[in-house]
Coordinates of C-alpha atoms in Angstrom, one line a residue:
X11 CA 248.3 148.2 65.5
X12 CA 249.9 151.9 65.4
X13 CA 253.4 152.5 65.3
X14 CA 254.7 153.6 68.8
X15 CA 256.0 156.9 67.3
X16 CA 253.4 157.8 64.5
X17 CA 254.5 160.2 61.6
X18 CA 253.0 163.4 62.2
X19 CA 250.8 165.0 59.5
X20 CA 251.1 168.8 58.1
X21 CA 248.7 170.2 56.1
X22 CA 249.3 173.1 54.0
X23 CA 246.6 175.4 52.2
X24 CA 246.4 178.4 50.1
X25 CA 249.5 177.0 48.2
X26 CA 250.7 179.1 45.1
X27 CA 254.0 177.3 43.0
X28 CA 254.5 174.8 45.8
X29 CA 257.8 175.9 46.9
X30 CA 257.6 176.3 50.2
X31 CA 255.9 173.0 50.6
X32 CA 258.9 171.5 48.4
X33 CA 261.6 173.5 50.9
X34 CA 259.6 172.0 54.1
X35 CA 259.6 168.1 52.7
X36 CA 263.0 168.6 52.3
X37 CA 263.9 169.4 55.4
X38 CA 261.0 167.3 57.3
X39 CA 259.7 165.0 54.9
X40 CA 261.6 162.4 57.4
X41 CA 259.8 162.8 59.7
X42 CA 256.1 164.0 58.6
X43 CA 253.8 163.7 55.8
X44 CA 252.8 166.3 54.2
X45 CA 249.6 167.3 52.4
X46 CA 249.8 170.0 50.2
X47 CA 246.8 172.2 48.7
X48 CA 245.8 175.2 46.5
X49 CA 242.8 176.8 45.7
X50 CA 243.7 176.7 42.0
X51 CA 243.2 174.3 39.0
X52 CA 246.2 171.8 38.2
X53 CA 246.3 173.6 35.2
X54 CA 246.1 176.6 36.3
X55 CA 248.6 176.3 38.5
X56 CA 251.0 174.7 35.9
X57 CA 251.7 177.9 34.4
X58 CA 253.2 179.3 37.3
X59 CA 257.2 179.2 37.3
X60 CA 258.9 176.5 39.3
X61 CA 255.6 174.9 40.0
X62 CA 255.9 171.2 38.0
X63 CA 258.9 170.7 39.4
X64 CA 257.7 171.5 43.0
X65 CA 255.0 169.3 43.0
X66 CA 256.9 166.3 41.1
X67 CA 259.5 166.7 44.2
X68 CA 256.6 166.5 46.5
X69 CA 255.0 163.4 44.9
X70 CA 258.6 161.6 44.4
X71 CA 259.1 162.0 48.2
X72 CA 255.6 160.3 48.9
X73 CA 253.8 163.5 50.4
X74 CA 250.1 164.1 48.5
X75 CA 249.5 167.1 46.4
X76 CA 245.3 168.3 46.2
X77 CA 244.4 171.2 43.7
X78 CA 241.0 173.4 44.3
X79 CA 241.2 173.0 47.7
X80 CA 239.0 175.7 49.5
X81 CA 240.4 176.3 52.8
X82 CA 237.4 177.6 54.4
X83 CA 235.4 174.2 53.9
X84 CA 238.1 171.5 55.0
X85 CA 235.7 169.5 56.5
X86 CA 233.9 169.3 53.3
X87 CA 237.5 167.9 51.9
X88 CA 239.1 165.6 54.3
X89 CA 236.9 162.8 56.2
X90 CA 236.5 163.0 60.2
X91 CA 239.4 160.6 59.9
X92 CA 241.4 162.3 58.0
X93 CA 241.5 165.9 59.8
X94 CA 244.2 164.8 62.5
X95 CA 246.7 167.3 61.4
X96 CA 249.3 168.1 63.8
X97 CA 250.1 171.2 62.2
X98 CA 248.7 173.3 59.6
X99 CA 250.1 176.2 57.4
X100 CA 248.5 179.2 55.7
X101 CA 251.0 181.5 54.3
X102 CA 250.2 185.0 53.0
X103 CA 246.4 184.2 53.4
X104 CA 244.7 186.6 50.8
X105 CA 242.1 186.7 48.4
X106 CA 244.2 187.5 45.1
X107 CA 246.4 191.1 44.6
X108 CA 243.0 193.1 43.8
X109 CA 240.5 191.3 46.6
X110 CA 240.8 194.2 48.7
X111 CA 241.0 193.9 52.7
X112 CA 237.2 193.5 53.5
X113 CA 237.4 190.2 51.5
X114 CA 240.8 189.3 53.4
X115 CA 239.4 189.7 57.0
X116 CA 236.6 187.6 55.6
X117 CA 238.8 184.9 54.8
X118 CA 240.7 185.1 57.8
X119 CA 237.2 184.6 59.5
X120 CA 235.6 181.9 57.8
X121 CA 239.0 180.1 58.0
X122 CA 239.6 180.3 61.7
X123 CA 236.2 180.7 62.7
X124 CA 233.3 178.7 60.1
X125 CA 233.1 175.6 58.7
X126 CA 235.8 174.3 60.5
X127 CA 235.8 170.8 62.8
X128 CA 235.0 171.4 66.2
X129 CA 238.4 169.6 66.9
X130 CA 240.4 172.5 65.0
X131 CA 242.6 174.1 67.4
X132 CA 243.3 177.6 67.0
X133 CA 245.9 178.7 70.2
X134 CA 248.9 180.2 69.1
X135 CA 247.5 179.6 65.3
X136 CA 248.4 183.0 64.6
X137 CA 252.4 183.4 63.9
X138 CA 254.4 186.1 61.9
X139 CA 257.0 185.0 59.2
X140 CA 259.7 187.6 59.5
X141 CA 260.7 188.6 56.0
X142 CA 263.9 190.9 57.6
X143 CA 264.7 190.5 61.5
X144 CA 268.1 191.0 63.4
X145 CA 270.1 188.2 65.1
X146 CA 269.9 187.3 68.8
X147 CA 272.9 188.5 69.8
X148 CA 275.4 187.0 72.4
X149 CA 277.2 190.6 73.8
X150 CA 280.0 190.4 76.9
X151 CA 280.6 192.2 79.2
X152 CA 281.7 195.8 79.2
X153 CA 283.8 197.8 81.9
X154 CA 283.6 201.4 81.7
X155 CA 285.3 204.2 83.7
X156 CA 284.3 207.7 85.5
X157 CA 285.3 209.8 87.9
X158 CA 283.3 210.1 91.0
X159 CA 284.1 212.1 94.4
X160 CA 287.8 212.3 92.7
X161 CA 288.3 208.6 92.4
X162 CA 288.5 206.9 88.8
X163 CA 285.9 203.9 89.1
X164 CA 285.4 200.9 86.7
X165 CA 282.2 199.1 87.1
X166 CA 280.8 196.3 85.2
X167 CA 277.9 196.9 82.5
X168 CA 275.0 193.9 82.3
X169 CA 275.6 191.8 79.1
X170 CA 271.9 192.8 78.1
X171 CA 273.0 196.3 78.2
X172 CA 276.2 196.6 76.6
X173 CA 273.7 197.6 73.5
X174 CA 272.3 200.6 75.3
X175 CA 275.3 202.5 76.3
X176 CA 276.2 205.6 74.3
X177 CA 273.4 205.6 72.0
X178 CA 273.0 209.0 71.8
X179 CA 269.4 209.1 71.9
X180 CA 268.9 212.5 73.4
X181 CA 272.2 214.0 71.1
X182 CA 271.3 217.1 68.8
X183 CA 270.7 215.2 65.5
X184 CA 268.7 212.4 66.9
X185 CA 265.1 211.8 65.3
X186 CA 264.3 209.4 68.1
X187 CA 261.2 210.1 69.7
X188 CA 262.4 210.2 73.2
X189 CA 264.5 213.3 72.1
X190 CA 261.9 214.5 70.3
X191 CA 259.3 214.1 74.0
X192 CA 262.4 216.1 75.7
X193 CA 262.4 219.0 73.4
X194 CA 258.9 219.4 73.6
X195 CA 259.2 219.0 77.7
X196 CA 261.7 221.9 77.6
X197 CA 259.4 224.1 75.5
X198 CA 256.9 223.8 77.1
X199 CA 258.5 224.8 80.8
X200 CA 260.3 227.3 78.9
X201 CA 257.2 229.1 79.0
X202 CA 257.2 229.7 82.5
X203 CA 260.6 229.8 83.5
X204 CA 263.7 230.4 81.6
X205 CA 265.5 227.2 81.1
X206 CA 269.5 226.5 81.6
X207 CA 270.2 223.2 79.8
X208 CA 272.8 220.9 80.2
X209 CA 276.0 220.9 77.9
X210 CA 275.1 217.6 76.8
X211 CA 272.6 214.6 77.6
X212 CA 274.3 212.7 80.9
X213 CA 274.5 209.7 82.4
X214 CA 272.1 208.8 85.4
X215 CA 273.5 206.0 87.9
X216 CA 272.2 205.1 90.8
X217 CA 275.1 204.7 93.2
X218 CA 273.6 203.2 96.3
X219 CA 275.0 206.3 98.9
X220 CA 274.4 205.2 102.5
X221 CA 271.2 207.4 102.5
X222 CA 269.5 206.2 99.4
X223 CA 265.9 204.8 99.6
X224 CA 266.8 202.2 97.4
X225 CA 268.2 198.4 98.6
X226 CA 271.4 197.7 97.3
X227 CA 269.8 194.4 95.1
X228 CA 268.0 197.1 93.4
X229 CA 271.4 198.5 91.5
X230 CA 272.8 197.1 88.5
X231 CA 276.0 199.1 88.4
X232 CA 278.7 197.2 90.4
X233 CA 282.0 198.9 90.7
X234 CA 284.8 196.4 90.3
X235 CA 288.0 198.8 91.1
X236 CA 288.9 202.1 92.3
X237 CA 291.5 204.4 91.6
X238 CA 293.0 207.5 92.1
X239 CA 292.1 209.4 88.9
X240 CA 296.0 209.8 88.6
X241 CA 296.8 206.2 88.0
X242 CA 296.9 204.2 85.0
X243 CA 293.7 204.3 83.1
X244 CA 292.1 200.5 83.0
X245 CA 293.6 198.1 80.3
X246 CA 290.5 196.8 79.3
X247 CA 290.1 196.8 75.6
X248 CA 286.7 197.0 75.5
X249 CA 286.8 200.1 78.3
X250 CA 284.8 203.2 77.3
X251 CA 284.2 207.0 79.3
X252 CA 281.5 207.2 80.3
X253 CA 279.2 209.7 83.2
X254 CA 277.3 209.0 86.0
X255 CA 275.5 211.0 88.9
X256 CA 276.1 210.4 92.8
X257 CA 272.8 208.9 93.8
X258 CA 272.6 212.1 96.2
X259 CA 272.5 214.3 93.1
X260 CA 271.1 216.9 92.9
X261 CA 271.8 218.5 96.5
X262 CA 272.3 222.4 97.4
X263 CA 276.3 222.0 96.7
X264 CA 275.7 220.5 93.2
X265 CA 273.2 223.3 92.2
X266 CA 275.1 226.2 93.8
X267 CA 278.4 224.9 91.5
X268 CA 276.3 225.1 88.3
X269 CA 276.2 228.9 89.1
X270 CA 272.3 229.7 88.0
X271 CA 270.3 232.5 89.0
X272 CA 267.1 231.3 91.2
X273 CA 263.8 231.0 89.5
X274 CA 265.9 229.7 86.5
X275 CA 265.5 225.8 85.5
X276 CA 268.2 223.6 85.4
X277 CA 267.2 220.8 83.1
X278 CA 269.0 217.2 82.4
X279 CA 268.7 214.3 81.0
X280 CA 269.9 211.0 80.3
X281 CA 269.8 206.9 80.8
X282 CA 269.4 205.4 84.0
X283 CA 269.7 201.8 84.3
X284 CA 268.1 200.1 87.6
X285 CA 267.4 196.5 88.4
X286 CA 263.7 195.6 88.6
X287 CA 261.1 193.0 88.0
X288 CA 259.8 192.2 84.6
X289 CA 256.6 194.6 84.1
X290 CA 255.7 197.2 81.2
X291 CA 256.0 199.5 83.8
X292 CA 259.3 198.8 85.2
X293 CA 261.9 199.4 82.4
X294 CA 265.3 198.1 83.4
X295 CA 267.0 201.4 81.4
X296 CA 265.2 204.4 80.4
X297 CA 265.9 208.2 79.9
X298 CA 265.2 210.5 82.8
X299 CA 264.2 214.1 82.3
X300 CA 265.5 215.8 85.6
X301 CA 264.3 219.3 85.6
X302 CA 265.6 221.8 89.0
X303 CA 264.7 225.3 90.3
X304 CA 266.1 227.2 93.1
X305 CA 263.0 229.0 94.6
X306 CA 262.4 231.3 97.7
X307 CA 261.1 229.9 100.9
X308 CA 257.5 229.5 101.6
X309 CA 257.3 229.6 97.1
X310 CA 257.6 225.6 96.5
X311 CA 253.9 224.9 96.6
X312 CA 253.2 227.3 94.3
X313 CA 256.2 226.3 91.9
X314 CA 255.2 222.8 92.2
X315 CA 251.7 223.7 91.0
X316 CA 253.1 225.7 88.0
X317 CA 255.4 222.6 87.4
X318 CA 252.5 220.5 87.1
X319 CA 250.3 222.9 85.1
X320 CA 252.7 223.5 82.4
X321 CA 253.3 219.7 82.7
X322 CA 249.9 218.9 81.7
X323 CA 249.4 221.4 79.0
X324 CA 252.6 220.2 77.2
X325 CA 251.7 216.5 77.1
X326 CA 248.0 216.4 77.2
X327 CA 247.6 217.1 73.6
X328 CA 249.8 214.2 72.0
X329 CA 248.4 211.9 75.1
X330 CA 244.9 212.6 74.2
X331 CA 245.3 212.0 70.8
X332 CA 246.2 208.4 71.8
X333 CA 243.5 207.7 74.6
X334 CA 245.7 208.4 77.7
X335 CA 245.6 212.0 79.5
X336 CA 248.1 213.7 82.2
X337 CA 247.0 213.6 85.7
X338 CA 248.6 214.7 88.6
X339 CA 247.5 213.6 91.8
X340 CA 249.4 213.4 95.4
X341 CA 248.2 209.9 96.2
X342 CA 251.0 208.0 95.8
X343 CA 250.3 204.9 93.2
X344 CA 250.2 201.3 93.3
X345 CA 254.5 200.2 93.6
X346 CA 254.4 198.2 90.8
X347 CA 253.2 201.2 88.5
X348 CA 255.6 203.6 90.3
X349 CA 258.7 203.9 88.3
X350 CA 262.2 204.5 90.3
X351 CA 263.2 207.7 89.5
X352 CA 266.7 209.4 90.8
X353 CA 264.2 211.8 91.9
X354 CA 262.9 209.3 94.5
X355 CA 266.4 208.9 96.1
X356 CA 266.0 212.8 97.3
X357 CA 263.1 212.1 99.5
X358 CA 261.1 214.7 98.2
X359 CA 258.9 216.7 100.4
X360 CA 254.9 216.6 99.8
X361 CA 255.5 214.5 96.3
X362 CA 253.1 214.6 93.7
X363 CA 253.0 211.8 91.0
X364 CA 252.1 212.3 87.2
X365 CA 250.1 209.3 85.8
X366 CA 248.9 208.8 82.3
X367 CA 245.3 207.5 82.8
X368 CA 243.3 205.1 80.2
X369 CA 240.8 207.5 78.3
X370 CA 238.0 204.7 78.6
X371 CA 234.7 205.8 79.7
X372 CA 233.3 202.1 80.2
X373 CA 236.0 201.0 82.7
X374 CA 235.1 202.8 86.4
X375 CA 238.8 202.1 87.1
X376 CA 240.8 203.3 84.3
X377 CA 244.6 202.1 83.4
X378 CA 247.3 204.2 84.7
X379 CA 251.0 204.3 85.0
X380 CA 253.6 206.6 87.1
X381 CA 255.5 208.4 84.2
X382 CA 257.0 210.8 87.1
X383 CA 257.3 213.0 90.3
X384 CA 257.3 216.9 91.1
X385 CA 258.4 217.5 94.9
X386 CA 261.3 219.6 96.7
X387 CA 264.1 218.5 98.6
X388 CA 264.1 220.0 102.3
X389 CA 266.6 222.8 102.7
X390 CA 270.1 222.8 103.4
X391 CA 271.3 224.1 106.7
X392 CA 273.9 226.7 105.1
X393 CA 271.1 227.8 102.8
X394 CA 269.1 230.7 104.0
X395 CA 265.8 230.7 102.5
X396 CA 265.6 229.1 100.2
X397 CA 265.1 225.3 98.6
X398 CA 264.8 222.9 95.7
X399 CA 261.7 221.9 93.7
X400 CA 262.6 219.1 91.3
X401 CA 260.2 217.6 88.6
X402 CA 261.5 213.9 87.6
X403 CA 259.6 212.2 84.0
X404 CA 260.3 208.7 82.6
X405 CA 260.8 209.7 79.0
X406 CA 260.6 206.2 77.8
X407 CA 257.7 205.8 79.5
X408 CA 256.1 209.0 78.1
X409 CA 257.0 208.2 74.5
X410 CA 255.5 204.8 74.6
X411 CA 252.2 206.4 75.3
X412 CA 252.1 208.8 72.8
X413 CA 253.3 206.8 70.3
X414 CA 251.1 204.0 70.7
X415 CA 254.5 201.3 71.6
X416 CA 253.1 198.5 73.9
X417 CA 257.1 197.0 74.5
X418 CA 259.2 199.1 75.9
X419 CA 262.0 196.9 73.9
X420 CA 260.8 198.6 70.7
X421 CA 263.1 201.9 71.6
X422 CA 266.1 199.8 72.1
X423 CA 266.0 198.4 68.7
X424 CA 268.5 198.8 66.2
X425 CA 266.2 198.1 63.1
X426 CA 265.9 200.9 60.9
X427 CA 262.5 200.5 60.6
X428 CA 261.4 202.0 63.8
X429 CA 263.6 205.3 63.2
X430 CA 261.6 205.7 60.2
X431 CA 259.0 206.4 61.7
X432 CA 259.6 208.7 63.1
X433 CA 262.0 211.3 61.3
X434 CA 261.5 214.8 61.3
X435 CA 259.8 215.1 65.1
X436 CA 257.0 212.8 64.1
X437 CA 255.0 211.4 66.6
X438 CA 252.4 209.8 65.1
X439 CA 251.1 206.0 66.4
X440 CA 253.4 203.5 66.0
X441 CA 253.0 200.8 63.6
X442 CA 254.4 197.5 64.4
X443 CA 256.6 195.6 61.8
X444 CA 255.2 192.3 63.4
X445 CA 251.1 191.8 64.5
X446 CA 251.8 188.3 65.5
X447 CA 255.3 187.5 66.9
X448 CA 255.4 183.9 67.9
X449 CA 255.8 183.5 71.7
X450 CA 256.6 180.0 73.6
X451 CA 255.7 179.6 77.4
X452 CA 257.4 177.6 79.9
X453 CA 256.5 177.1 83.6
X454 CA 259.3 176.9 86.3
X455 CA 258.9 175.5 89.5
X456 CA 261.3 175.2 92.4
X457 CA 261.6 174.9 96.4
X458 CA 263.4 178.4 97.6
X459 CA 265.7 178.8 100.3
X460 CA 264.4 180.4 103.0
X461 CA 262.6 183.5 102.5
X462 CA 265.2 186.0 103.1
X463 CA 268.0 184.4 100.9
X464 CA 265.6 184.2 98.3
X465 CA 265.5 188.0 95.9
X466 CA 262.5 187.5 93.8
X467 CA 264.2 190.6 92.0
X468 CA 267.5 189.0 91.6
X469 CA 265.3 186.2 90.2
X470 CA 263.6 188.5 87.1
X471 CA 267.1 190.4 86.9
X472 CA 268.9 186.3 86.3
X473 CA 265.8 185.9 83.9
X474 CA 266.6 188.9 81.9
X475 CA 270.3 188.1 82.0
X476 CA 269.7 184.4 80.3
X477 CA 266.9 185.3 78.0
X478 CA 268.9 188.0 76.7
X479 CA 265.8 190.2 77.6
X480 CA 263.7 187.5 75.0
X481 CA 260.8 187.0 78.3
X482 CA 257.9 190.0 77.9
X483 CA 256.5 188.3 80.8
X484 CA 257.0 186.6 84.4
X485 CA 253.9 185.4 86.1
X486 CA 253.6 183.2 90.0
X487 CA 251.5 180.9 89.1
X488 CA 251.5 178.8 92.8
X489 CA 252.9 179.1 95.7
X490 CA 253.2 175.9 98.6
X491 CA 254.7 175.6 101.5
X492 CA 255.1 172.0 102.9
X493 CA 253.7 171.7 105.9
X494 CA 256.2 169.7 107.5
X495 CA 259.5 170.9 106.3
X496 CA 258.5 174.5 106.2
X497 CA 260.2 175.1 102.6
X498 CA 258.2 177.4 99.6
X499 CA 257.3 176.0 96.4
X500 CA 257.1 178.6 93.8
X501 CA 255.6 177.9 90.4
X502 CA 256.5 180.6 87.5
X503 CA 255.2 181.5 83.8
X504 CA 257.7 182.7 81.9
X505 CA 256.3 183.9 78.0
X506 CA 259.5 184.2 75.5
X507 CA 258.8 186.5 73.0
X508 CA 260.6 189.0 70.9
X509 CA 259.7 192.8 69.1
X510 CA 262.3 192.6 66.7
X511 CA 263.8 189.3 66.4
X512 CA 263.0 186.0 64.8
X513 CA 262.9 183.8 68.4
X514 CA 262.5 180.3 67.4
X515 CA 261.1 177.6 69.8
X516 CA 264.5 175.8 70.0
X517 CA 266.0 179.1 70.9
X518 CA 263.2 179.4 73.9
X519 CA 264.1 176.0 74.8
X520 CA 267.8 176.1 75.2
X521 CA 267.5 179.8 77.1
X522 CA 265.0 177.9 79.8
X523 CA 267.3 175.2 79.6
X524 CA 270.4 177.3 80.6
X525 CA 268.2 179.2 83.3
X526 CA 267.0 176.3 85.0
X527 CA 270.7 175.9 85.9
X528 CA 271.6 179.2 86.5
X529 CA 269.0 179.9 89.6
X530 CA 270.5 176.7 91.0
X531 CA 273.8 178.1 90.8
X532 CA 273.2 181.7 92.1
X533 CA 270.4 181.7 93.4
X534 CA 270.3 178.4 95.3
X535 CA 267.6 176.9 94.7
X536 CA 266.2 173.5 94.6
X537 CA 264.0 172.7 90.9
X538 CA 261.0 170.6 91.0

């Protein structure tokens, strides 16, 4: 008879001194055996420091210790009976310090791919150690303060984005390469028209006017007091100044109080933080290039065209050099690749949408994503004519495709590593510090209330809020609806995974855990 809980078996190859196979029977020799191997001689092996006393610990504790084990031919080794492993580790796989990587990749090959039982599973095989990572953090909230339409307001900050406030990405001595995107954005308008620039980068917020496009579940920026600006300032200790655009911004009172000749560009920049679904096109917080002219009636097509030509020719060349190219078109895009931009708030007049397209000749329906908008706001009565052309680029968005960054994440990070790479305006292809971060999927299925009660984008926002921005990826899987009581199913993928964190599984587990009863509690729902 087998036990009813049999002991599960790990197998580890391509061993060196042992210890790591000594470190993991000590913490779960209890509860697995272990079979440890090396492609060396015992005696070879000997020599190597630590490495008797490793494998004495191992054989004390009853796990089995194999030398000249190849680990491209374990079927040669172990007997069909004896290949149930329920785990198996390769650490480091390489050839030796001089092998070279032709001879690596071929080892990588033969062991995934040849002379391997047909019973080898290989999903998820491949998982990255991280040698230096930064902690999942566990921020609070933040309440900062402006002045807006001469009241002081507070609002709440997001948890997840306590960490991107007052970065100073776009500041004069950052080497980020969102700045460095800007700078060459400005030079390359400056061409055709002379630029004004803002003091200093500022803060975009949508503030949800009474004429904005947007619904008000799309906002993230929830005021929570309002003052006159002569009253006490807010006794919160963790309360910080900060800007913030009326969503109406810019309109013809705005631009006549910057006091700027017409046919002179105003340009500004900052974060703008927005609540949307979880896409590599939707970024919840990104930096906004917002570039403005004052031009003369009957003029804005022709600006708008010059917009767009000096557009192209500024970013073409870095896109290109990464497979993507500048297109402008006036068909507007797919919503889901359409970006919301404070420029969309305006209601811009005959808007034409920048996309950076796929260079792939082989696909009849290349990739493409909305990195911004060109368009012109319709004139104010008490403005005699003239009008407003406005050009509004995701600079996030931009930056990821010339650098080559697939997670948008990645720009967020505080690791030192990714500045690096960057230093001294460099925009060369980004290099990743991990090819295989482990990921863990859970599915999520509940009945919603009815249809208008339930926000699918309150839903991705709660996801983002509990996974601490640790999901890459939401998918519906199903959705049912009973055919007697009416109610919808909904069945969801979630895929935890992180850029620059070491996420372990129990971590995935407890954040599902904790957001399984946190859509009950806000949003109501009823889980499966």
């Amino acid at each position: 008879m087998r036990p009813l809980h049999p002991q599960k078996r790990f197998l580890l190859v391509g061993e060196g001194n042992f210890s790591f196979s000594a470190g993991l029977c000590k913490v779960r020799g209890d509860e697995a055996h272990i079979i440890a191997t090396c492609y060396e001689s015992e005696d070879a092996v000997s020599r190597q420091e630590f490495a008797m006393a490793n494998i004495q610990y191992l054989r004390d504790r009853g796990a089995e210790v194999h030398f000249c084990v190849d680990c491209i031919k374990l079927k040669e080794r172990f007997l069909p009976a004896e290949r149930d492993f329920d785990r198996i580790y390769f650490n480091f796989p390489h050839c030796g310090r001089k092998a070279g990587v032709k001879k690596n990749k071929e080892l990588l090959v033969g062991f995934f791919c040849r002379s391997q039982d047909k019973s080898f599973c290989v999903e998820g095989a491949l998982n990255h150690i991280f040698t230096r990572s930064l902690p999942l953090l566990h921020p609070r909230p933040l309440i900062c303060q402006t002045e807006l339409e001469g009241k002081s307001v507070s609002f709440r900050v997001p948890e997840i984005f306590r960490d991107k406030i007052n970065r100073g990405f776009l500041d004069v001595n950052s080497e980020h390469p969102v700045r460095t995107v800007n700078e060459k954005l400005l030079e390359g308008l400056g061409k055709s028209l002379p630029i004004r620039n803002g003091n200093r980068p500022l803060s975009l917020v949508f503030q949800g006017s009474s004429n904005s496009s947007f619904p008000l579940d799309s906002l993230w920026m929830v005021p929570v007091a309002e003052r006159n600006p002569d009253s006490e300032s807010v006794a919160e200790k963790n309360t910080r100044e900060t800007e913030t655009f009326p969503s109406e911004f810019p309109n013809w009172e705005v631009v006549q109080e910057t006091e700027f000749p017409p046919e002179t560009l105003l340009a500004l920049s900052g974060p703008v933080f927005r609540k949307c679904k979880i896409s590599p096109c939707a970024l919840p917080v990104f930096h906004e290039a917002l570039f403005i002219c004052v031009v003369e009636k009957g003029s804005e097509d022709t600006r708008m065209q010059l917009f767009a030509e000096s557009l192209t020719e500024t970013l073409n060349p870095p896109l290109k050099a990464m497979g993507f190219k500048l297109a402008c078109t006036t068909d507007e895009p797919d919503p889901a690749k359409l970006g919301s931009f404070v420029a969309s708030e305006l209601q811009l007049c005959k808007p034409k949408y920048l996309n950076a397209l796929e260079l792939d000749a082989s696909d009849p329906e290349p990739k493409s994503c909305c990195v911004g908008t060109i368009g012109f706001v319709p004139r104010h009565p008490t403005s005699t004519g003239r009008g407003i052309v406005c050009a509004s680029l995701n600079l996030d968005l931009i930056a990821m495709h010339v650098c080559s960054i697939r997670d948008w994440r990645m720009l967020w990070t505080s690791d030192e590593r990714f500045l690096n790479q960057f230093s001294a305006g460099n925009l060369d292809g980004f290099e990743s510090f991990s090819l295989y971060p482990p990921s863990y999927v859970h599915d999520l299925s509940f009945w919603a209330p009815e249809p208008e009660r339930f926000n699918e984008a309150q839903f991705h926002a709660t996801v983002r809020h509990v996974s601490r921005e640790s999901v890459v990826s939401v998918q519906l899987l199903d959705r049912f609806q009973h055919p007697e009581t009416a109610q919808t199913s909904l069945c969801y993928r979630l895929t935890y995974q992180s850029c620059d964190k070491a996420l372990r599984s129990q971590q995935a587990a407890a954040m599902q855990l904790e957001l399984r009863k946190e859509i009950v509690r806000s949003l109501h729902v009823t889980l499966r």
